[in-house]
């Protein structure tokens, strides 16, 4: 009986241990049980879906961007065409306004009394007499303009005001001046900045032929190069380049305003460059025609026109020439 009791106690203790062990395992499982892996997996799935949506939106935005870029390029081309049309229309407007302003100017009481450029007297050289042989000339003046110069230089104001308002009349004056010189040894065309119309004749005389005169008038029609509206640079460049004590040269200045600083300084500079010859006369004669552009455009612009007239009167007086101020644009 004692042995059986001992066997029974041993058996119960063992079972208790076994049960407690299983209970402990179950308790550990219950404590450590978590759903975190499921949450991470769900979050990953949600983020992948969001990335897919964002990629789809990105593709749509890229497609819209390409479309907008094409539309932008088309609008830029259209804008360029509009700008070109505006430039053309502005040119037409300036031409129309020039003709309109010309029609509004009152008739001159003595339009071009001296038939342009009544110039101080000069005696004919033997060379010019030979060139004029066969012509019935009883005086050294034709229409008040001498024909004894062997070389002529035109210094033309190519500023916007001249080109827009007085260009047609200026071309008529150039043509009339050429007509009173049937034959000369050389011609040169410069703007008031000293730029040459024909670059291949830079520093050289253009041969005087009928064909060359026609080319000069044709090129002059559209010769609109930069100008600072001051004849000083062109006059000094002409004298510095072409002054020759053995040649009789006439410079014709066509302009509408003087924007320089000092009239006296310009006069002194030209007088120093255009030295007197042995006979006491200056070999380069300076003549000028003033166009009333600034007086027609606006009253506040008349100052530069008045200064041009004052400068040209003094220069032509000191250099054996004559200044003619026009009071309208009609021939």
mmCIF file of C-alpha atoms in Angstrom:
data_model
loop_
_atom_site.group_PDB
_atom_site.id
_atom_site.type_symbol
_atom_site.label_atom_id
_atom_site.label_comp_id
_atom_site.label_asym_id
_atom_site.label_seq_id
_atom_site.Cartn_x
_atom_site.Cartn_y
_atom_site.Cartn_z
ATOM 1 C CA UNK A 1 0.000 0.000 0.000
ATOM 2 C CA UNK A 2 2.834 2.342 0.720
ATOM 3 C CA UNK A 3 4.359 1.734 -2.679
ATOM 4 C CA UNK A 4 1.135 2.486 -4.537
ATOM 5 C CA UNK A 5 0.694 5.753 -2.688
ATOM 6 C CA UNK A 6 4.138 6.813 -3.641
ATOM 7 C CA UNK A 7 3.553 5.952 -7.286
ATOM 8 C CA UNK A 8 0.316 7.970 -7.260
ATOM 9 C CA UNK A 9 1.969 11.067 -5.784
ATOM 10 C CA UNK A 10 4.714 10.939 -8.287
ATOM 11 C CA UNK A 11 2.254 10.629 -11.076
ATOM 12 C CA UNK A 12 0.192 13.609 -9.972
ATOM 13 C CA UNK A 13 3.211 15.831 -9.633
ATOM 14 C CA UNK A 14 4.374 14.975 -13.079
ATOM 15 C CA UNK A 15 1.005 15.756 -14.573
ATOM 16 C CA UNK A 16 0.908 19.055 -12.734
ATOM 17 C CA UNK A 17 4.232 20.004 -14.207
ATOM 18 C CA UNK A 18 3.120 19.056 -17.644
ATOM 19 C CA UNK A 19 -0.084 21.075 -17.339
ATOM 20 C CA UNK A 20 1.736 24.076 -15.961
ATOM 21 C CA UNK A 21 4.175 23.917 -18.865
ATOM 22 C CA UNK A 22 1.377 23.838 -21.405
ATOM 23 C CA UNK A 23 -0.332 26.654 -19.587
ATOM 24 C CA UNK A 24 2.831 28.697 -19.664
ATOM 25 C CA UNK A 25 3.237 28.142 -23.399
ATOM 26 C CA UNK A 26 -0.337 29.162 -24.040
ATOM 27 C CA UNK A 27 0.121 32.242 -21.865
ATOM 28 C CA UNK A 28 3.277 33.204 -23.790
ATOM 29 C CA UNK A 29 1.462 32.790 -27.079
ATOM 30 C CA UNK A 30 -1.348 35.004 -25.907
ATOM 31 C CA UNK A 31 1.075 37.673 -24.675
ATOM 32 C CA UNK A 32 3.199 37.760 -27.834
ATOM 33 C CA UNK A 33 0.290 37.593 -30.298
ATOM 34 C CA UNK A 34 0.204 40.778 -32.552
ATOM 35 C CA UNK A 35 -1.365 41.962 -35.815
ATOM 36 C CA UNK A 36 1.523 44.286 -36.770
ATOM 37 C CA UNK A 37 2.577 42.250 -39.826
ATOM 38 C CA UNK A 38 -0.934 42.524 -41.194
ATOM 39 C CA UNK A 39 -0.895 46.339 -40.728
ATOM 40 C CA UNK A 40 2.481 46.689 -42.528
ATOM 41 C CA UNK A 41 1.269 44.518 -45.327
ATOM 42 C CA UNK A 42 -1.893 46.603 -45.688
ATOM 43 C CA UNK A 43 0.095 49.868 -45.616
ATOM 44 C CA UNK A 44 2.414 48.574 -48.316
ATOM 45 C CA UNK A 45 -0.528 47.717 -50.508
ATOM 46 C CA UNK A 46 -2.032 51.190 -49.983
ATOM 47 C CA UNK A 47 1.283 52.957 -50.831
ATOM 48 C CA UNK A 48 1.704 50.953 -54.009
ATOM 49 C CA UNK A 49 -1.733 52.023 -55.090
ATOM 50 C CA UNK A 50 -0.926 55.679 -54.326
ATOM 51 C CA UNK A 51 2.303 55.479 -56.327
ATOM 52 C CA UNK A 52 0.420 54.005 -59.263
ATOM 53 C CA UNK A 53 -2.111 56.848 -59.102
ATOM 54 C CA UNK A 54 0.657 59.469 -58.962
ATOM 55 C CA UNK A 55 2.451 57.901 -61.930
ATOM 56 C CA UNK A 56 -0.753 57.978 -63.914
ATOM 57 C CA UNK A 57 -1.232 61.662 -63.048
ATOM 58 C CA UNK A 58 2.391 62.336 -64.040
ATOM 59 C CA UNK A 59 1.846 60.767 -67.441
ATOM 60 C CA UNK A 60 -1.294 62.852 -67.923
ATOM 61 C CA UNK A 61 0.588 66.044 -66.930
ATOM 62 C CA UNK A 62 3.419 65.220 -69.349
ATOM 63 C CA UNK A 63 0.925 64.741 -72.138
ATOM 64 C CA UNK A 64 -0.741 68.045 -71.344
ATOM 65 C CA UNK A 65 2.706 69.732 -71.205
ATOM 66 C CA UNK A 66 3.592 68.522 -74.711
ATOM 67 C CA UNK A 67 0.277 69.776 -75.971
ATOM 68 C CA UNK A 68 0.744 73.161 -74.292
ATOM 69 C CA UNK A 69 4.292 73.456 -75.684
ATOM 70 C CA UNK A 70 3.011 72.862 -79.191
ATOM 71 C CA UNK A 71 0.320 75.456 -78.655
ATOM 72 C CA UNK A 72 2.897 77.896 -77.219
ATOM 73 C CA UNK A 73 5.197 77.493 -80.244
ATOM 74 C CA UNK A 74 2.270 78.090 -82.557
ATOM 75 C CA UNK A 75 1.349 81.247 -80.622
ATOM 76 C CA UNK A 76 4.968 82.456 -80.787
ATOM 77 C CA UNK A 77 4.999 82.049 -84.572
ATOM 78 C CA UNK A 78 1.689 83.878 -84.776
ATOM 79 C CA UNK A 79 3.076 86.664 -82.559
ATOM 80 C CA UNK A 80 6.132 86.997 -84.814
ATOM 81 C CA UNK A 81 3.849 87.380 -87.833
ATOM 82 C CA UNK A 82 1.827 90.009 -85.999
ATOM 83 C CA UNK A 83 4.993 91.937 -85.093
ATOM 84 C CA UNK A 84 6.105 91.873 -88.722
ATOM 85 C CA UNK A 85 2.715 93.138 -89.850
ATOM 86 C CA UNK A 86 2.836 95.860 -87.178
ATOM 87 C CA UNK A 87 6.259 96.984 -88.435
ATOM 88 C CA UNK A 88 4.921 97.170 -91.996
ATOM 89 C CA UNK A 89 1.847 99.074 -90.873
ATOM 90 C CA UNK A 90 3.979 101.517 -88.882
ATOM 91 C CA UNK A 91 6.044 102.212 -91.963
ATOM 92 C CA UNK A 92 2.895 102.775 -93.990
ATOM 93 C CA UNK A 93 1.537 105.009 -91.224
ATOM 94 C CA UNK A 94 4.705 107.108 -91.175
ATOM 95 C CA UNK A 95 4.601 107.465 -94.977
ATOM 96 C CA UNK A 96 0.915 108.404 -94.902
ATOM 97 C CA UNK A 97 1.469 110.887 -92.093
ATOM 98 C CA UNK A 98 4.329 112.441 -94.032
ATOM 99 C CA UNK A 99 2.107 112.965 -97.070
ATOM 100 C CA UNK A 100 -0.679 114.275 -94.838
ATOM 101 C CA UNK A 101 1.627 116.751 -93.088
ATOM 102 C CA UNK A 102 2.899 117.928 -96.458
ATOM 103 C CA UNK A 103 -0.657 118.641 -97.580
ATOM 104 C CA UNK A 104 -1.298 120.662 -94.416
ATOM 105 C CA UNK A 105 1.593 123.028 -94.926
ATOM 106 C CA UNK A 106 0.534 126.366 -96.352
ATOM 107 C CA UNK A 107 1.752 127.320 -99.776
ATOM 108 C CA UNK A 108 5.102 129.050 -99.663
ATOM 109 C CA UNK A 109 5.007 132.686 -100.788
ATOM 110 C CA UNK A 110 8.202 132.275 -102.716
ATOM 111 C CA UNK A 111 8.827 128.538 -102.974
ATOM 112 C CA UNK A 112 12.526 128.077 -103.593
ATOM 113 C CA UNK A 113 13.185 131.644 -104.811
ATOM 114 C CA UNK A 114 16.763 130.917 -105.693
ATOM 115 C CA UNK A 115 15.975 127.474 -107.163
ATOM 116 C CA UNK A 116 17.996 125.830 -104.365
ATOM 117 C CA UNK A 117 21.389 126.705 -103.096
ATOM 118 C CA UNK A 118 22.181 130.249 -104.219
ATOM 119 C CA UNK A 119 25.935 130.068 -103.659
ATOM 120 C CA UNK A 120 28.758 132.569 -103.385
ATOM 121 C CA UNK A 121 30.523 133.329 -106.624
ATOM 122 C CA UNK A 122 33.468 131.303 -107.808
ATOM 123 C CA UNK A 123 35.477 131.678 -110.979
ATOM 124 C CA UNK A 124 35.505 128.837 -113.493
ATOM 125 C CA UNK A 125 38.684 126.776 -113.591
ATOM 126 C CA UNK A 126 40.255 125.944 -116.921
ATOM 127 C CA UNK A 127 39.385 122.285 -116.373
ATOM 128 C CA UNK A 128 35.728 123.073 -115.794
ATOM 129 C CA UNK A 129 35.674 125.261 -118.890
ATOM 130 C CA UNK A 130 36.878 122.255 -120.863
ATOM 131 C CA UNK A 131 34.211 120.073 -119.314
ATOM 132 C CA UNK A 132 31.557 122.666 -120.108
ATOM 133 C CA UNK A 133 32.736 123.132 -123.688
ATOM 134 C CA UNK A 134 29.876 123.167 -126.135
ATOM 135 C CA UNK A 135 27.373 124.512 -123.611
ATOM 136 C CA UNK A 136 26.026 128.011 -124.006
ATOM 137 C CA UNK A 137 27.155 129.438 -120.665
ATOM 138 C CA UNK A 138 27.218 133.194 -120.282
ATOM 139 C CA UNK A 139 27.666 133.178 -116.516
ATOM 140 C CA UNK A 140 29.301 131.066 -113.879
ATOM 141 C CA UNK A 141 25.861 130.524 -112.308
ATOM 142 C CA UNK A 142 22.938 128.397 -113.451
ATOM 143 C CA UNK A 143 19.737 129.258 -111.635
ATOM 144 C CA UNK A 144 21.873 130.968 -108.990
ATOM 145 C CA UNK A 145 24.049 127.885 -108.504
ATOM 146 C CA UNK A 146 27.683 127.843 -109.678
ATOM 147 C CA UNK A 147 28.880 125.018 -111.897
ATOM 148 C CA UNK A 148 32.606 125.444 -111.367
ATOM 149 C CA UNK A 149 33.173 122.729 -108.753
ATOM 150 C CA UNK A 150 35.051 119.705 -110.053
ATOM 151 C CA UNK A 151 34.038 117.406 -107.183
ATOM 152 C CA UNK A 152 30.821 117.284 -105.142
ATOM 153 C CA UNK A 153 30.054 115.541 -101.839
ATOM 154 C CA UNK A 154 26.560 115.049 -100.423
ATOM 155 C CA UNK A 155 26.275 114.787 -96.622
ATOM 156 C CA UNK A 156 22.730 113.605 -95.865
ATOM 157 C CA UNK A 157 20.915 113.327 -92.527
ATOM 158 C CA UNK A 158 19.491 109.780 -92.489
ATOM 159 C CA UNK A 159 17.670 110.076 -89.153
ATOM 160 C CA UNK A 160 14.134 108.825 -88.662
ATOM 161 C CA UNK A 161 12.613 112.298 -88.822
ATOM 162 C CA UNK A 162 14.206 113.025 -92.193
ATOM 163 C CA UNK A 163 13.415 109.590 -93.609
ATOM 164 C CA UNK A 164 9.779 109.709 -92.483
ATOM 165 C CA UNK A 165 8.893 113.317 -93.311
ATOM 166 C CA UNK A 166 11.291 114.870 -95.806
ATOM 167 C CA UNK A 167 12.852 112.040 -97.808
ATOM 168 C CA UNK A 168 10.940 112.517 -101.067
ATOM 169 C CA UNK A 169 11.654 116.245 -101.101
ATOM 170 C CA UNK A 170 15.284 115.643 -100.204
ATOM 171 C CA UNK A 171 15.663 113.286 -103.198
ATOM 172 C CA UNK A 172 14.237 115.985 -105.457
ATOM 173 C CA UNK A 173 16.871 118.397 -104.139
ATOM 174 C CA UNK A 174 19.660 115.859 -104.773
ATOM 175 C CA UNK A 175 18.448 115.277 -108.317
ATOM 176 C CA UNK A 176 18.188 119.035 -108.985
ATOM 177 C CA UNK A 177 21.713 119.582 -107.653
ATOM 178 C CA UNK A 178 23.128 116.829 -109.874
ATOM 179 C CA UNK A 179 21.371 118.335 -112.882
ATOM 180 C CA UNK A 180 23.231 121.631 -112.516
ATOM 181 C CA UNK A 181 26.516 119.724 -112.658
ATOM 182 C CA UNK A 182 26.391 117.991 -116.057
ATOM 183 C CA UNK A 183 29.987 116.808 -115.741
ATOM 184 C CA UNK A 184 32.256 116.537 -112.723
ATOM 185 C CA UNK A 185 35.380 114.551 -111.977
ATOM 186 C CA UNK A 186 33.954 112.773 -108.948
ATOM 187 C CA UNK A 187 30.935 112.362 -106.681
ATOM 188 C CA UNK A 188 30.621 111.011 -103.158
ATOM 189 C CA UNK A 189 27.566 110.199 -100.989
ATOM 190 C CA UNK A 190 27.877 110.086 -97.192
ATOM 191 C CA UNK A 191 25.427 110.303 -94.332
ATOM 192 C CA UNK A 192 25.767 112.733 -91.447
ATOM 193 C CA UNK A 193 27.698 110.115 -89.449
ATOM 194 C CA UNK A 194 30.367 109.817 -92.158
ATOM 195 C CA UNK A 195 29.119 106.443 -93.461
ATOM 196 C CA UNK A 196 29.461 105.829 -97.215
ATOM 197 C CA UNK A 197 26.556 104.791 -99.404
ATOM 198 C CA UNK A 198 28.947 102.649 -101.490
ATOM 199 C CA UNK A 199 31.484 100.960 -99.220
ATOM 200 C CA UNK A 200 33.741 99.933 -102.119
ATOM 201 C CA UNK A 201 34.276 103.641 -102.847
ATOM 202 C CA UNK A 202 35.281 104.411 -99.261
ATOM 203 C CA UNK A 203 37.861 107.203 -99.376
ATOM 204 C CA UNK A 204 37.653 107.370 -103.186
ATOM 205 C CA UNK A 205 35.689 109.378 -105.705
ATOM 206 C CA UNK A 206 32.753 107.763 -107.513
ATOM 207 C CA UNK A 207 33.154 108.168 -111.297
ATOM 208 C CA UNK A 208 30.557 110.501 -112.766
ATOM 209 C CA UNK A 209 28.470 108.651 -115.362
ATOM 210 C CA UNK A 210 24.782 108.644 -116.242
ATOM 211 C CA UNK A 211 24.497 105.041 -115.048
ATOM 212 C CA UNK A 212 26.178 105.816 -111.755
ATOM 213 C CA UNK A 213 23.862 108.766 -111.161
ATOM 214 C CA UNK A 214 20.844 106.511 -111.707
ATOM 215 C CA UNK A 215 22.242 103.964 -109.237
ATOM 216 C CA UNK A 216 22.785 106.727 -106.669
ATOM 217 C CA UNK A 217 19.161 107.845 -106.893
ATOM 218 C CA UNK A 218 17.877 104.263 -106.723
ATOM 219 C CA UNK A 219 19.935 103.400 -103.638
ATOM 220 C CA UNK A 220 19.086 106.697 -102.001
ATOM 221 C CA UNK A 221 15.377 105.849 -101.938
ATOM 222 C CA UNK A 222 15.837 103.179 -99.230
ATOM 223 C CA UNK A 223 19.076 104.357 -97.611
ATOM 224 C CA UNK A 224 17.971 104.506 -93.962
ATOM 225 C CA UNK A 225 21.149 103.967 -91.900
ATOM 226 C CA UNK A 226 21.732 105.047 -88.308
ATOM 227 C CA UNK A 227 22.074 108.781 -87.628
ATOM 228 C CA UNK A 228 22.402 110.921 -84.495
ATOM 229 C CA UNK A 229 20.773 113.915 -86.250
ATOM 230 C CA UNK A 230 23.962 115.973 -86.347
ATOM 231 C CA UNK A 231 25.881 116.794 -89.554
ATOM 232 C CA UNK A 232 29.180 117.403 -87.760
ATOM 233 C CA UNK A 233 30.651 113.913 -88.162
ATOM 234 C CA UNK A 234 29.834 113.765 -91.879
ATOM 235 C CA UNK A 235 31.272 117.219 -92.643
ATOM 236 C CA UNK A 236 34.523 116.631 -90.761
ATOM 237 C CA UNK A 237 34.925 113.154 -92.300
ATOM 238 C CA UNK A 238 34.420 114.589 -95.796
ATOM 239 C CA UNK A 239 37.002 117.350 -95.282
ATOM 240 C CA UNK A 240 39.541 115.060 -93.587
ATOM 241 C CA UNK A 241 39.286 112.468 -96.353
ATOM 242 C CA UNK A 242 38.917 114.503 -99.514
ATOM 243 C CA UNK A 243 40.538 117.877 -98.803
ATOM 244 C CA UNK A 244 43.037 118.714 -101.547
ATOM 245 C CA UNK A 245 44.461 122.192 -102.184
ATOM 246 C CA UNK A 246 44.571 121.372 -105.914
ATOM 247 C CA UNK A 247 40.885 120.466 -106.189
ATOM 248 C CA UNK A 248 37.733 122.547 -106.022
ATOM 249 C CA UNK A 249 35.234 120.650 -103.918
ATOM 250 C CA UNK A 250 31.683 121.475 -102.869
ATOM 251 C CA UNK A 251 29.944 119.834 -99.900
ATOM 252 C CA UNK A 252 26.149 119.873 -99.851
ATOM 253 C CA UNK A 253 24.569 119.236 -96.439
ATOM 254 C CA UNK A 254 20.921 118.150 -96.248
ATOM 255 C CA UNK A 255 19.345 117.941 -92.785
ATOM 256 C CA UNK A 256 16.720 119.091 -90.321
ATOM 257 C CA UNK A 257 18.359 119.353 -86.891
ATOM 258 C CA UNK A 258 21.582 119.671 -84.906
ATOM 259 C CA UNK A 259 21.759 117.730 -81.622
ATOM 260 C CA UNK A 260 25.397 118.498 -80.789
ATOM 261 C CA UNK A 261 26.694 120.438 -77.811
ATOM 262 C CA UNK A 262 28.441 123.527 -79.177
ATOM 263 C CA UNK A 263 27.938 125.382 -82.460
ATOM 264 C CA UNK A 264 31.089 127.456 -81.896
ATOM 265 C CA UNK A 265 33.226 124.367 -81.395
ATOM 266 C CA UNK A 266 31.988 122.859 -84.657
ATOM 267 C CA UNK A 267 32.659 126.080 -86.571
ATOM 268 C CA UNK A 268 36.206 126.313 -85.193
ATOM 269 C CA UNK A 269 36.922 122.654 -85.993
ATOM 270 C CA UNK A 270 35.757 122.957 -89.600
ATOM 271 C CA UNK A 271 37.683 126.199 -90.069
ATOM 272 C CA UNK A 272 40.850 124.493 -88.870
ATOM 273 C CA UNK A 273 40.343 121.495 -91.180
ATOM 274 C CA UNK A 274 39.259 123.479 -94.247
ATOM 275 C CA UNK A 275 42.396 125.564 -94.610
ATOM 276 C CA UNK A 276 42.729 128.485 -96.991
ATOM 277 C CA UNK A 277 44.619 128.063 -100.239
ATOM 278 C CA UNK A 278 47.326 130.416 -101.512
ATOM 279 C CA UNK A 279 44.686 132.632 -103.131
ATOM 280 C CA UNK A 280 42.957 133.154 -99.772
ATOM 281 C CA UNK A 281 39.958 130.999 -100.604
ATOM 282 C CA UNK A 282 38.973 127.770 -98.908
ATOM 283 C CA UNK A 283 39.132 124.803 -101.260
ATOM 284 C CA UNK A 284 36.076 123.083 -99.784
ATOM 285 C CA UNK A 285 32.843 125.017 -100.142
ATOM 286 C CA UNK A 286 30.037 124.114 -97.751
ATOM 287 C CA UNK A 287 26.425 124.617 -98.771
ATOM 288 C CA UNK A 288 23.334 123.441 -96.905
ATOM 289 C CA UNK A 289 19.597 122.937 -97.260
ATOM 290 C CA UNK A 290 17.444 122.846 -94.123
ATOM 291 C CA UNK A 291 14.132 120.971 -94.050
ATOM 292 C CA UNK A 292 11.363 122.203 -91.693
ATOM 293 C CA UNK A 293 10.641 118.791 -90.167
ATOM 294 C CA UNK A 294 10.924 119.854 -86.523
ATOM 295 C CA UNK A 295 8.701 122.912 -87.068
ATOM 296 C CA UNK A 296 5.932 120.760 -88.529
ATOM 297 C CA UNK A 297 6.060 117.862 -86.046
ATOM 298 C CA UNK A 298 5.746 119.720 -82.712
ATOM 299 C CA UNK A 299 6.573 123.041 -81.121
ATOM 300 C CA UNK A 300 8.770 121.449 -78.438
ATOM 301 C CA UNK A 301 11.022 119.951 -81.116
ATOM 302 C CA UNK A 302 11.842 123.231 -82.846
ATOM 303 C CA UNK A 303 14.998 123.890 -80.805
ATOM 304 C CA UNK A 304 17.157 121.390 -82.684
ATOM 305 C CA UNK A 305 15.872 122.724 -86.013
ATOM 306 C CA UNK A 306 16.761 126.289 -85.053
ATOM 307 C CA UNK A 307 20.230 125.175 -83.954
ATOM 308 C CA UNK A 308 20.739 123.417 -87.289
ATOM 309 C CA UNK A 309 19.860 126.607 -89.161
ATOM 310 C CA UNK A 310 22.197 128.668 -86.965
ATOM 311 C CA UNK A 311 25.064 126.221 -87.447
ATOM 312 C CA UNK A 312 24.613 125.958 -91.208
ATOM 313 C CA UNK A 313 24.343 129.724 -91.696
ATOM 314 C CA UNK A 314 27.658 130.224 -89.907
ATOM 315 C CA UNK A 315 29.424 127.313 -91.622
ATOM 316 C CA UNK A 316 28.295 128.271 -95.120
ATOM 317 C CA UNK A 317 29.181 131.925 -94.536
ATOM 318 C CA UNK A 318 32.704 131.124 -93.373
ATOM 319 C CA UNK A 319 33.306 128.476 -96.039
ATOM 320 C CA UNK A 320 32.096 130.280 -99.146
ATOM 321 C CA UNK A 321 28.667 128.679 -99.389
ATOM 322 C CA UNK A 322 24.999 129.470 -98.894
ATOM 323 C CA UNK A 323 22.335 128.081 -96.577
ATOM 324 C CA UNK A 324 18.769 127.689 -97.864
ATOM 325 C CA UNK A 325 16.013 126.980 -95.340
ATOM 326 C CA UNK A 326 12.877 125.447 -96.851
ATOM 327 C CA UNK A 327 9.505 126.276 -95.343
ATOM 328 C CA UNK A 328 7.538 123.325 -96.767
ATOM 329 C CA UNK A 329 8.108 120.004 -98.503
ATOM 330 C CA UNK A 330 6.495 120.809 -101.843
ATOM 331 C CA UNK A 331 8.671 121.449 -104.911
#
